[in-house]
PDB file of C-alpha atoms in Angstrom:
ATOM      1  CA  MET E1084       0.000   0.000   0.000  1.00 52.00           C
ATOM      2  CA  ALA E1085       2.818   2.375   0.905  1.00 47.00           C
ATOM      3  CA  GLY E1086       4.473   1.654  -2.429  1.00 48.00           C
ATOM      4  CA  GLU E1087       1.219   2.298  -4.289  1.00 50.00           C
ATOM      5  CA  SER E1088       0.723   5.558  -2.364  1.00 47.00           C
ATOM      6  CA  ALA E1089       4.252   6.686  -3.115  1.00 44.00           C
ATOM      7  CA  GLY E1090       3.789   5.776  -6.778  1.00 49.00           C
ATOM      8  CA  ALA E1091       0.520   7.680  -6.975  1.00 44.00           C
ATOM      9  CA  SER E1092       2.105  10.696  -5.299  1.00 45.00           C
ATOM     10  CA  ALA E1093       5.049  10.606  -7.692  1.00 45.00           C
ATOM     11  CA  GLY E1094       2.671  10.283 -10.638  1.00 47.00           C
ATOM     12  CA  ALA E1095       0.591  13.242  -9.455  1.00 43.00           C
ATOM     13  CA  SER E1096       3.737  15.300  -8.955  1.00 45.00           C
ATOM     14  CA  ALA E1097       4.981  14.422 -12.425  1.00 45.00           C
ATOM     15  CA  GLY E1098       1.585  15.310 -13.905  1.00 47.00           C
ATOM     16  CA  ALA E1099       1.545  18.675 -12.127  1.00 47.00           C
ATOM     17  CA  SER E1100       5.110  19.374 -13.237  1.00 49.00           C
ATOM     18  CA  GLU E1101       4.162  18.576 -16.833  1.00 48.00           C
ATOM     19  CA  ARG E1102       1.180  20.945 -16.659  1.00 55.00           C
ATOM     20  CA  ASP E1103       3.344  23.700 -15.190  1.00 64.00           C
ATOM     21  CA  ALA E1104       6.077  23.343 -17.830  1.00 82.00           C
ATOM     22  CA  ALA E1105       6.405  26.255 -20.222  1.00 87.00           C
ATOM     23  CA  VAL E1106       4.779  25.924 -23.633  1.00 91.00           C
ATOM     24  CA  VAL E1107       6.614  27.762 -26.411  1.00 89.00           C
ATOM     25  CA  VAL E1108       4.629  28.860 -29.457  1.00 88.00           C
ATOM     26  CA  ALA E1109       6.785  30.081 -32.349  1.00 81.00           C
ATOM     27  CA  GLU E1110       6.934  30.043 -36.110  1.00 73.00           C
ATOM     28  CA  SER E1111       9.217  27.430 -37.624  1.00 59.00           C
ATOM     29  CA  ALA E1112      12.402  29.142 -38.759  1.00 61.00           C
ATOM     30  CA  TRP E1113      12.940  26.561 -41.507  1.00 58.00           C
ATOM     31  CA  VAL E1114       9.407  26.967 -42.833  1.00 61.00           C
ATOM     32  CA  LEU E1115       9.784  30.750 -43.006  1.00 56.00           C
ATOM     33  CA  VAL E1116      13.175  30.621 -44.684  1.00 61.00           C
ATOM     34  CA  LEU E1117      12.131  27.942 -47.187  1.00 69.00           C
ATOM     35  CA  PHE E1118       8.951  29.862 -48.010  1.00 69.00           C
ATOM     36  CA  TRP E1119      10.881  33.021 -48.867  1.00 67.00           C
ATOM     37  CA  VAL E1120      13.562  31.077 -50.740  1.00 69.00           C
ATOM     38  CA  GLY E1121      10.755  29.548 -52.801  1.00 77.00           C
ATOM     39  CA  CYS E1122       9.407  33.024 -53.506  1.00 77.00           C
ATOM     40  CA  GLY E1123      12.902  34.108 -54.515  1.00 73.00           C
ATOM     41  CA  VAL E1124      13.190  31.184 -56.954  1.00 75.00           C
ATOM     42  CA  VAL E1125       9.871  32.141 -58.552  1.00 80.00           C
ATOM     43  CA  VAL E1126      10.986  35.767 -58.889  1.00 77.00           C
ATOM     44  CA  GLY E1127      14.348  34.689 -60.309  1.00 72.00           C
ATOM     45  CA  TRP E1128      12.655  32.442 -62.855  1.00 70.00           C
ATOM     46  CA  LEU E1129      10.198  35.150 -63.939  1.00 72.00           C
ATOM     47  CA  ALA E1130      12.765  37.976 -64.134  1.00 73.00           C
ATOM     48  CA  PRO E1131      14.306  36.942 -67.505  1.00 72.00           C
ATOM     49  CA  LEU E1132      10.844  36.407 -69.010  1.00 69.00           C
ATOM     50  CA  LEU E1133       9.740  39.816 -67.797  1.00 69.00           C
ATOM     51  CA  ALA E1134      12.924  41.438 -69.142  1.00 68.00           C
ATOM     52  CA  ASP E1135      12.360  39.876 -72.579  1.00 67.00           C
ATOM     53  CA  TRP E1136       8.818  41.233 -72.605  1.00 67.00           C
ATOM     54  CA  LEU E1137       9.797  44.746 -71.453  1.00 65.00           C
ATOM     55  CA  VAL E1138      12.384  45.225 -74.196  1.00 64.00           C
ATOM     56  CA  THR E1139       9.688  44.658 -76.837  1.00 71.00           C
ATOM     57  CA  LEU E1140       7.663  47.637 -75.594  1.00 67.00           C
ATOM     58  CA  PRO E1141       8.217  51.123 -77.082  1.00 68.00           C
ATOM     59  CA  TRP E1142       8.379  52.511 -73.569  1.00 66.00           C
ATOM     60  CA  ALA E1143       8.620  50.653 -70.291  1.00 57.00           C
ATOM     61  CA  PRO E1144       9.884  51.275 -66.763  1.00 63.00           C
ATOM     62  CA  LEU E1145      13.329  49.895 -65.963  1.00 59.00           C
ATOM     63  CA  ASP E1146      14.105  49.512 -69.667  1.00 60.00           C
ATOM     64  CA  GLY E1147      17.856  49.856 -68.985  1.00 63.00           C
ATOM     65  CA  PRO E1148      18.086  46.939 -66.512  1.00 67.00           C
ATOM     66  CA  ALA E1149      15.704  44.915 -68.719  1.00 60.00           C
ATOM     67  CA  GLU E1150      17.963  45.349 -71.759  1.00 63.00           C
ATOM     68  CA  LEU E1151      21.031  44.480 -69.697  1.00 63.00           C
ATOM     69  CA  LEU E1152      19.415  41.273 -68.405  1.00 64.00           C
ATOM     70  CA  SER E1153      18.167  40.312 -71.878  1.00 66.00           C
ATOM     71  CA  SER E1154      21.653  40.716 -73.304  1.00 66.00           C
ATOM     72  CA  VAL E1155      23.092  37.999 -71.041  1.00 70.00           C
ATOM     73  CA  PRO E1156      23.277  34.674 -72.943  1.00 72.00           C
ATOM     74  CA  GLU E1157      21.585  31.515 -71.717  1.00 75.00           C
ATOM     75  CA  PRO E1158      21.910  29.458 -69.609  1.00 76.00           C
ATOM     76  CA  GLY E1159      23.932  31.954 -67.591  1.00 73.00           C
ATOM     77  CA  ARG E1160      21.068  34.429 -67.508  1.00 69.00           C
ATOM     78  CA  THR E1161      18.572  31.997 -65.961  1.00 76.00           C
ATOM     79  CA  ILE E1162      21.115  30.482 -63.572  1.00 78.00           C
ATOM     80  CA  GLY E1163      22.229  33.928 -62.423  1.00 75.00           C
ATOM     81  CA  ALA E1164      18.643  35.161 -61.952  1.00 73.00           C
ATOM     82  CA  LEU E1165      17.761  32.055 -59.944  1.00 75.00           C
ATOM     83  CA  GLY E1166      20.886  32.498 -57.802  1.00 77.00           C
ATOM     84  CA  VAL E1167      20.029  36.112 -57.041  1.00 75.00           C
ATOM     85  CA  GLY E1168      16.457  35.073 -56.246  1.00 73.00           C
ATOM     86  CA  VAL E1169      17.666  32.435 -53.784  1.00 73.00           C
ATOM     87  CA  LEU E1170      19.984  34.936 -52.061  1.00 80.00           C
ATOM     88  CA  LEU E1171      17.208  37.508 -51.769  1.00 77.00           C
ATOM     89  CA  GLY E1172      14.883  34.829 -50.416  1.00 70.00           C
ATOM     90  CA  LEU E1173      17.434  33.848 -47.772  1.00 67.00           C
ATOM     91  CA  VAL E1174      17.869  37.467 -46.676  1.00 72.00           C
ATOM     92  CA  VAL E1175      14.124  38.095 -46.447  1.00 72.00           C
ATOM     93  CA  GLY E1176      13.580  34.735 -44.725  1.00 60.00           C
ATOM     94  CA  PHE E1177      16.141  35.406 -42.011  1.00 56.00           C
ATOM     95  CA  LEU E1178      14.693  38.893 -41.509  1.00 66.00           C
ATOM     96  CA  ALA E1179      11.223  37.348 -41.143  1.00 58.00           C
ATOM     97  CA  VAL E1180      12.537  34.936 -38.501  1.00 57.00           C
ATOM     98  CA  HIS E1181      14.179  37.833 -36.665  1.00 59.00           C
ATOM     99  CA  GLU E1182      10.941  39.866 -36.720  1.00 69.00           C
ATOM    100  CA  SER E1183       8.609  37.005 -35.742  1.00 78.00           C
ATOM    101  CA  LEU E1184       7.023  36.699 -32.301  1.00 84.00           C
ATOM    102  CA  THR E1185       7.825  33.847 -29.913  1.00 89.00           C
ATOM    103  CA  VAL E1186       5.529  33.262 -26.929  1.00 91.00           C
ATOM    104  CA  SER E1187       6.500  31.227 -23.869  1.00 94.00           C
ATOM    105  CA  VAL E1188       3.700  30.470 -21.403  1.00 95.00           C
ATOM    106  CA  SER E1189       3.924  28.852 -17.977  1.00 94.00           C
ATOM    107  CA  ARG E1190       1.804  29.153 -14.840  1.00 93.00           C
ATOM    108  CA  GLY E1191       4.277  31.566 -13.332  1.00 93.00           C
ATOM    109  CA  ARG E1192       5.117  33.867 -16.228  1.00 93.00           C
ATOM    110  CA  VAL E1193       4.652  34.890 -19.849  1.00 94.00           C
ATOM    111  CA  VAL E1194       7.609  35.800 -22.060  1.00 94.00           C
ATOM    112  CA  LEU E1195       7.202  37.568 -25.413  1.00 93.00           C
ATOM    113  CA  THR E1196      10.304  37.696 -27.604  1.00 88.00           C
ATOM    114  CA  VAL E1197      10.712  39.788 -30.768  1.00 83.00           C
ATOM    115  CA  ARG E1198      13.972  40.925 -32.403  1.00 75.00           C
ATOM    116  CA  ASP E1199      16.032  39.221 -29.675  1.00 73.00           C
ATOM    117  CA  THR E1200      14.275  41.407 -27.082  1.00 80.00           C
ATOM    118  CA  ALA E1201      12.257  39.599 -24.403  1.00 85.00           C
ATOM    119  CA  GLN E1202       9.444  41.021 -22.294  1.00 88.00           C
ATOM    120  CA  GLU E1203       8.643  38.988 -19.174  1.00 93.00           C
ATOM    121  CA  PHE E1204       5.438  39.255 -17.139  1.00 94.00           C
ATOM    122  CA  GLY E1205       4.495  37.475 -13.930  1.00 94.00           C
ATOM    123  CA  CYS E1206       1.169  35.648 -13.846  1.00 92.00           C
ATOM    124  CA  ASP E1207      -0.198  38.241 -11.394  1.00 93.00           C
ATOM    125  CA  GLU E1208       0.519  41.004 -13.931  1.00 93.00           C
ATOM    126  CA  VAL E1209      -1.566  39.398 -16.701  1.00 94.00           C
ATOM    127  CA  ASP E1210      -5.313  39.645 -16.129  1.00 93.00           C
ATOM    128  CA  LEU E1211      -6.480  38.953 -19.686  1.00 95.00           C
ATOM    129  CA  VAL E1212      -4.905  37.799 -22.946  1.00 95.00           C
ATOM    130  CA  VAL E1213      -6.591  39.240 -26.029  1.00 95.00           C
ATOM    131  CA  ARG E1214      -6.576  38.600 -29.736  1.00 94.00           C
ATOM    132  CA  ASP E1215      -7.040  42.020 -31.334  1.00 90.00           C
ATOM    133  CA  GLY E1216      -7.090  41.504 -35.083  1.00 88.00           C
ATOM    134  CA  LYS E1217      -3.567  40.389 -35.982  1.00 89.00           C
ATOM    135  CA  GLN E1218      -2.078  41.488 -32.672  1.00 90.00           C
ATOM    136  CA  LEU E1219      -1.596  39.740 -29.344  1.00 94.00           C
ATOM    137  CA  VAL E1220      -2.412  41.960 -26.375  1.00 93.00           C
ATOM    138  CA  LEU E1221      -1.798  41.444 -22.652  1.00 95.00           C
ATOM    139  CA  LEU E1222      -3.949  43.445 -20.248  1.00 94.00           C
ATOM    140  CA  GLY E1223      -3.239  44.065 -16.578  1.00 91.00           C
ATOM    141  CA  PRO E1224      -5.796  43.965 -13.726  1.00 88.00           C
ATOM    142  CA  ASP E1225      -6.506  47.723 -14.103  1.00 83.00           C
ATOM    143  CA  GLY E1226      -7.196  47.441 -17.835  1.00 84.00           C
ATOM    144  CA  MET E1227      -3.750  48.814 -18.644  1.00 87.00           C
ATOM    145  CA  GLU E1228      -2.234  47.346 -21.790  1.00 89.00           C
ATOM    146  CA  ILE E1229       1.104  45.876 -20.789  1.00 89.00           C
ATOM    147  CA  ALA E1230       2.050  44.385 -24.174  1.00 89.00           C
ATOM    148  CA  ARG E1231       0.913  44.533 -27.797  1.00 89.00           C
ATOM    149  CA  ASP E1232       2.737  42.742 -30.613  1.00 87.00           C
ATOM    150  CA  ASP E1233       2.033  41.790 -34.216  1.00 86.00           C
ATOM    151  CA  CYS E1234       1.296  38.080 -34.245  1.00 89.00           C
ATOM    152  CA  HIS E1235       1.257  35.580 -37.108  1.00 87.00           C
ATOM    153  CA  LEU E1236       1.127  32.505 -34.888  1.00 88.00           C
ATOM    154  CA  THR E1237      -1.745  30.027 -34.835  1.00 89.00           C
ATOM    155  CA  TRP E1238      -4.391  31.559 -32.596  1.00 93.00           C
ATOM    156  CA  GLN E1239      -5.770  28.207 -31.474  1.00 94.00           C
ATOM    157  CA  ARG E1240      -2.323  27.103 -30.281  1.00 93.00           C
ATOM    158  CA  LEU E1241      -1.920  30.358 -28.371  1.00 94.00           C
ATOM    159  CA  SER E1242      -5.371  30.097 -26.811  1.00 94.00           C
ATOM    160  CA  ASP E1243      -4.749  26.509 -25.736  1.00 94.00           C
ATOM    161  CA  ALA E1244      -1.368  27.444 -24.239  1.00 94.00           C
ATOM    162  CA  PHE E1245      -2.729  30.344 -22.188  1.00 95.00           C
ATOM    163  CA  VAL E1246      -5.988  28.737 -21.075  1.00 95.00           C
ATOM    164  CA  GLY E1247      -4.168  25.505 -20.239  1.00 94.00           C
ATOM    165  CA  HIS E1248      -1.954  27.439 -17.824  1.00 94.00           C
ATOM    166  CA  GLY E1249      -4.811  29.266 -16.112  1.00 93.00           C
ATOM    167  CA  TYR E1250      -4.876  32.589 -17.989  1.00 96.00           C
ATOM    168  CA  ARG E1251      -8.083  34.218 -19.194  1.00 95.00           C
ATOM    169  CA  TRP E1252      -8.429  34.528 -22.975  1.00 96.00           C
ATOM    170  CA  ALA E1253     -10.647  36.753 -25.143  1.00 95.00           C
ATOM    171  CA  ASP E1254     -11.076  36.770 -28.921  1.00 93.00           C
ATOM    172  CA  GLU E1255     -11.885  40.487 -28.873  1.00 91.00           C
ATOM    173  CA  ASP E1256     -10.626  43.454 -26.861  1.00 91.00           C
ATOM    174  CA  PRO E1257     -13.267  44.158 -24.180  1.00 91.00           C
ATOM    175  CA  TYR E1258     -12.203  47.834 -24.175  1.00 91.00           C
ATOM    176  CA  ARG E1259     -12.429  48.275 -27.945  1.00 90.00           C
ATOM    177  CA  GLU E1260     -15.473  50.579 -27.758  1.00 91.00           C
ATOM    178  CA  GLU E1261     -13.610  52.943 -25.419  1.00 91.00           C
ATOM    179  CA  PHE E1262     -10.963  53.857 -28.009  1.00 93.00           C
ATOM    180  CA  ARG E1263     -11.286  57.274 -29.602  1.00 93.00           C
ATOM    181  CA  ARG E1264      -9.592  58.404 -32.758  1.00 94.00           C
ATOM    182  CA  TRP E1265      -6.759  60.810 -32.031  1.00 94.00           C
ATOM    183  CA  VAL E1266      -6.651  64.185 -33.757  1.00 92.00           C
ATOM    184  CA  PRO E1267      -4.066  66.835 -32.818  1.00 92.00           C
ATOM    185  CA  GLY E1268      -5.129  69.054 -29.950  1.00 89.00           C
ATOM    186  CA  MET E1269      -8.147  66.991 -28.897  1.00 86.00           C
ATOM    187  CA  PRO E1270      -9.302  67.362 -25.267  1.00 88.00           C
ATOM    188  CA  GLY E1271      -9.314  64.637 -22.633  1.00 88.00           C
ATOM    189  CA  LEU E1272      -5.673  63.610 -22.836  1.00 92.00           C
ATOM    190  CA  PRO E1273      -3.292  64.034 -19.896  1.00 92.00           C
ATOM    191  CA  GLU E1274      -0.593  66.684 -20.128  1.00 92.00           C
ATOM    192  CA  GLY E1275       2.151  65.740 -22.555  1.00 93.00           C
ATOM    193  CA  ALA E1276       0.206  62.931 -24.259  1.00 94.00           C
ATOM    194  CA  ASP E1277      -0.784  64.977 -27.311  1.00 94.00           C
ATOM    195  CA  ALA E1278       2.861  65.822 -28.037  1.00 94.00           C
ATOM    196  CA  LEU E1279       3.816  62.150 -27.718  1.00 94.00           C
ATOM    197  CA  LEU E1280       1.028  61.131 -30.091  1.00 94.00           C
ATOM    198  CA  ARG E1281       2.194  63.757 -32.599  1.00 93.00           C
ATOM    199  CA  ALA E1282       5.733  62.410 -32.412  1.00 93.00           C
ATOM    200  CA  ARG E1283       4.497  58.836 -32.721  1.00 92.00           C
ATOM    201  CA  ALA E1284       2.390  59.686 -35.773  1.00 90.00           C
ATOM    202  CA  ALA E1285       5.495  61.159 -37.419  1.00 89.00           C
ATOM    203  CA  ALA E1286       7.583  58.109 -36.471  1.00 87.00           C
ATOM    204  CA  ARG E1287       5.015  55.727 -37.959  1.00 85.00           C
ATOM    205  CA  GLU E1288       5.292  57.537 -41.282  1.00 83.00           C
ATOM    206  CA  LYS E1289       8.902  56.358 -41.516  1.00 77.00           C
ATOM    207  CA  ASP E1290       9.536  52.624 -41.875  1.00 63.00           C
ATOM    208  CA  THR E1291      12.916  53.046 -40.190  1.00 56.00           C
ATOM    209  CA  SER E1292      11.366  54.548 -37.031  1.00 62.00           C
ATOM    210  CA  ALA E1293       9.472  51.485 -35.758  1.00 72.00           C
ATOM    211  CA  GLU E1294      11.548  51.382 -32.576  1.00 77.00           C
ATOM    212  CA  ASP E1295      10.794  55.075 -31.950  1.00 84.00           C
ATOM    213  CA  ALA E1296       7.066  54.337 -32.269  1.00 85.00           C
ATOM    214  CA  ARG E1297       7.350  51.490 -29.740  1.00 83.00           C
ATOM    215  CA  GLU E1298       9.274  53.698 -27.308  1.00 87.00           C
ATOM    216  CA  LEU E1299       6.668  56.455 -27.613  1.00 91.00           C
ATOM    217  CA  ARG E1300       3.935  53.882 -26.938  1.00 89.00           C
ATOM    218  CA  ARG E1301       5.706  52.978 -23.711  1.00 88.00           C
ATOM    219  CA  GLU E1302       5.924  56.659 -22.748  1.00 92.00           C
ATOM    220  CA  LEU E1303       2.168  57.017 -23.336  1.00 93.00           C
ATOM    221  CA  LEU E1304       1.480  53.960 -21.202  1.00 90.00           C
ATOM    222  CA  ARG E1305       3.322  55.657 -18.332  1.00 90.00           C
ATOM    223  CA  LEU E1306       0.736  58.436 -18.619  1.00 92.00           C
ATOM    224  CA  GLY E1307      -2.093  55.916 -18.552  1.00 90.00           C
ATOM    225  CA  VAL E1308      -2.836  56.253 -22.281  1.00 92.00           C
ATOM    226  CA  VAL E1309      -3.382  53.044 -24.253  1.00 92.00           C
ATOM    227  CA  VAL E1310      -2.809  53.291 -28.017  1.00 91.00           C
ATOM    228  CA  ARG E1311      -3.897  51.049 -30.841  1.00 90.00           C
ATOM    229  CA  ASP E1312      -3.219  51.514 -34.551  1.00 89.00           C
ATOM    230  CA  GLU E1313      -5.543  50.996 -37.470  1.00 86.00           C
ATOM    231  CA  LYS E1314      -3.946  51.585 -40.861  1.00 82.00           C
ATOM    232  CA  LYS E1315      -2.437  55.103 -40.596  1.00 84.00           C
ATOM    233  CA  ARG E1316      -4.671  56.203 -37.726  1.00 91.00           C
ATOM    234  CA  GLN E1317      -4.035  56.200 -33.972  1.00 93.00           C
ATOM    235  CA  TYR E1318      -6.765  55.446 -31.425  1.00 94.00           C
ATOM    236  CA  TRP E1319      -6.465  55.970 -27.693  1.00 93.00           C
ATOM    237  CA  ARG E1320      -8.198  55.288 -24.386  1.00 92.00           C
ATOM    238  CA  MET E1321      -7.370  55.841 -20.740  1.00 90.00           C
ATOM    239  CA  SER E1322      -6.585  52.935 -18.436  1.00 81.00           C
ATOM    240  CA  ARG E1323      -8.780  52.296 -15.429  1.00 68.00           C
ATOM    241  CA  ARG E1324      -6.211  52.999 -12.790  1.00 55.00           C
ATOM    242  CA  PRO E1325      -7.673  53.512  -9.312  1.00 48.00           C
TER     243      PRO E1325
END
């Protein structure tokens, strides 16, 4: 009996440990890279055909590069175009892996990793996990948005991972109706928030200023202002801090 009891206890402990183990949801690096390499091969194969077609037109964009490519004899032209396509695919694929979101979920914490930068949140900090369009959002107990990231992971896998570890999940932001479209100089914002939103709008116009936009979002969160983007527009709401 003692042996059976000890075995049952060990089995229960192992089961609990398995449930508490972190689940990592991430895109397959090989799948991403191979996908973009495949796209590069297609582009490389089509490039000579497109060049041959462009040089027959009386006027066409990129007529200089098209004529140069058409002048290269076969099979060197096709082999070279395919090689360039593969290289471009590799570059884009590795960039896609670098930009993709990885989510680690355990009962004690949630870790979001993008661009080699990890954000870690204790389970007591995360009140609700939300799917907001193509973004994953973590909300705190006061309704404050503590994380928002573009997400191309399988939503069902994410939902299962969070719910399986005791987190609440929602397929729509419960505060969505509280967001108001931002226009410069609008009332209701705390002091300094309008200037930050102006700066963030300018940063979002430049593809190279994505990190500036994220930093400005964090500054707005310190003021209690939650921001969400829709196309080129910014929407905001106040958190429900006591």
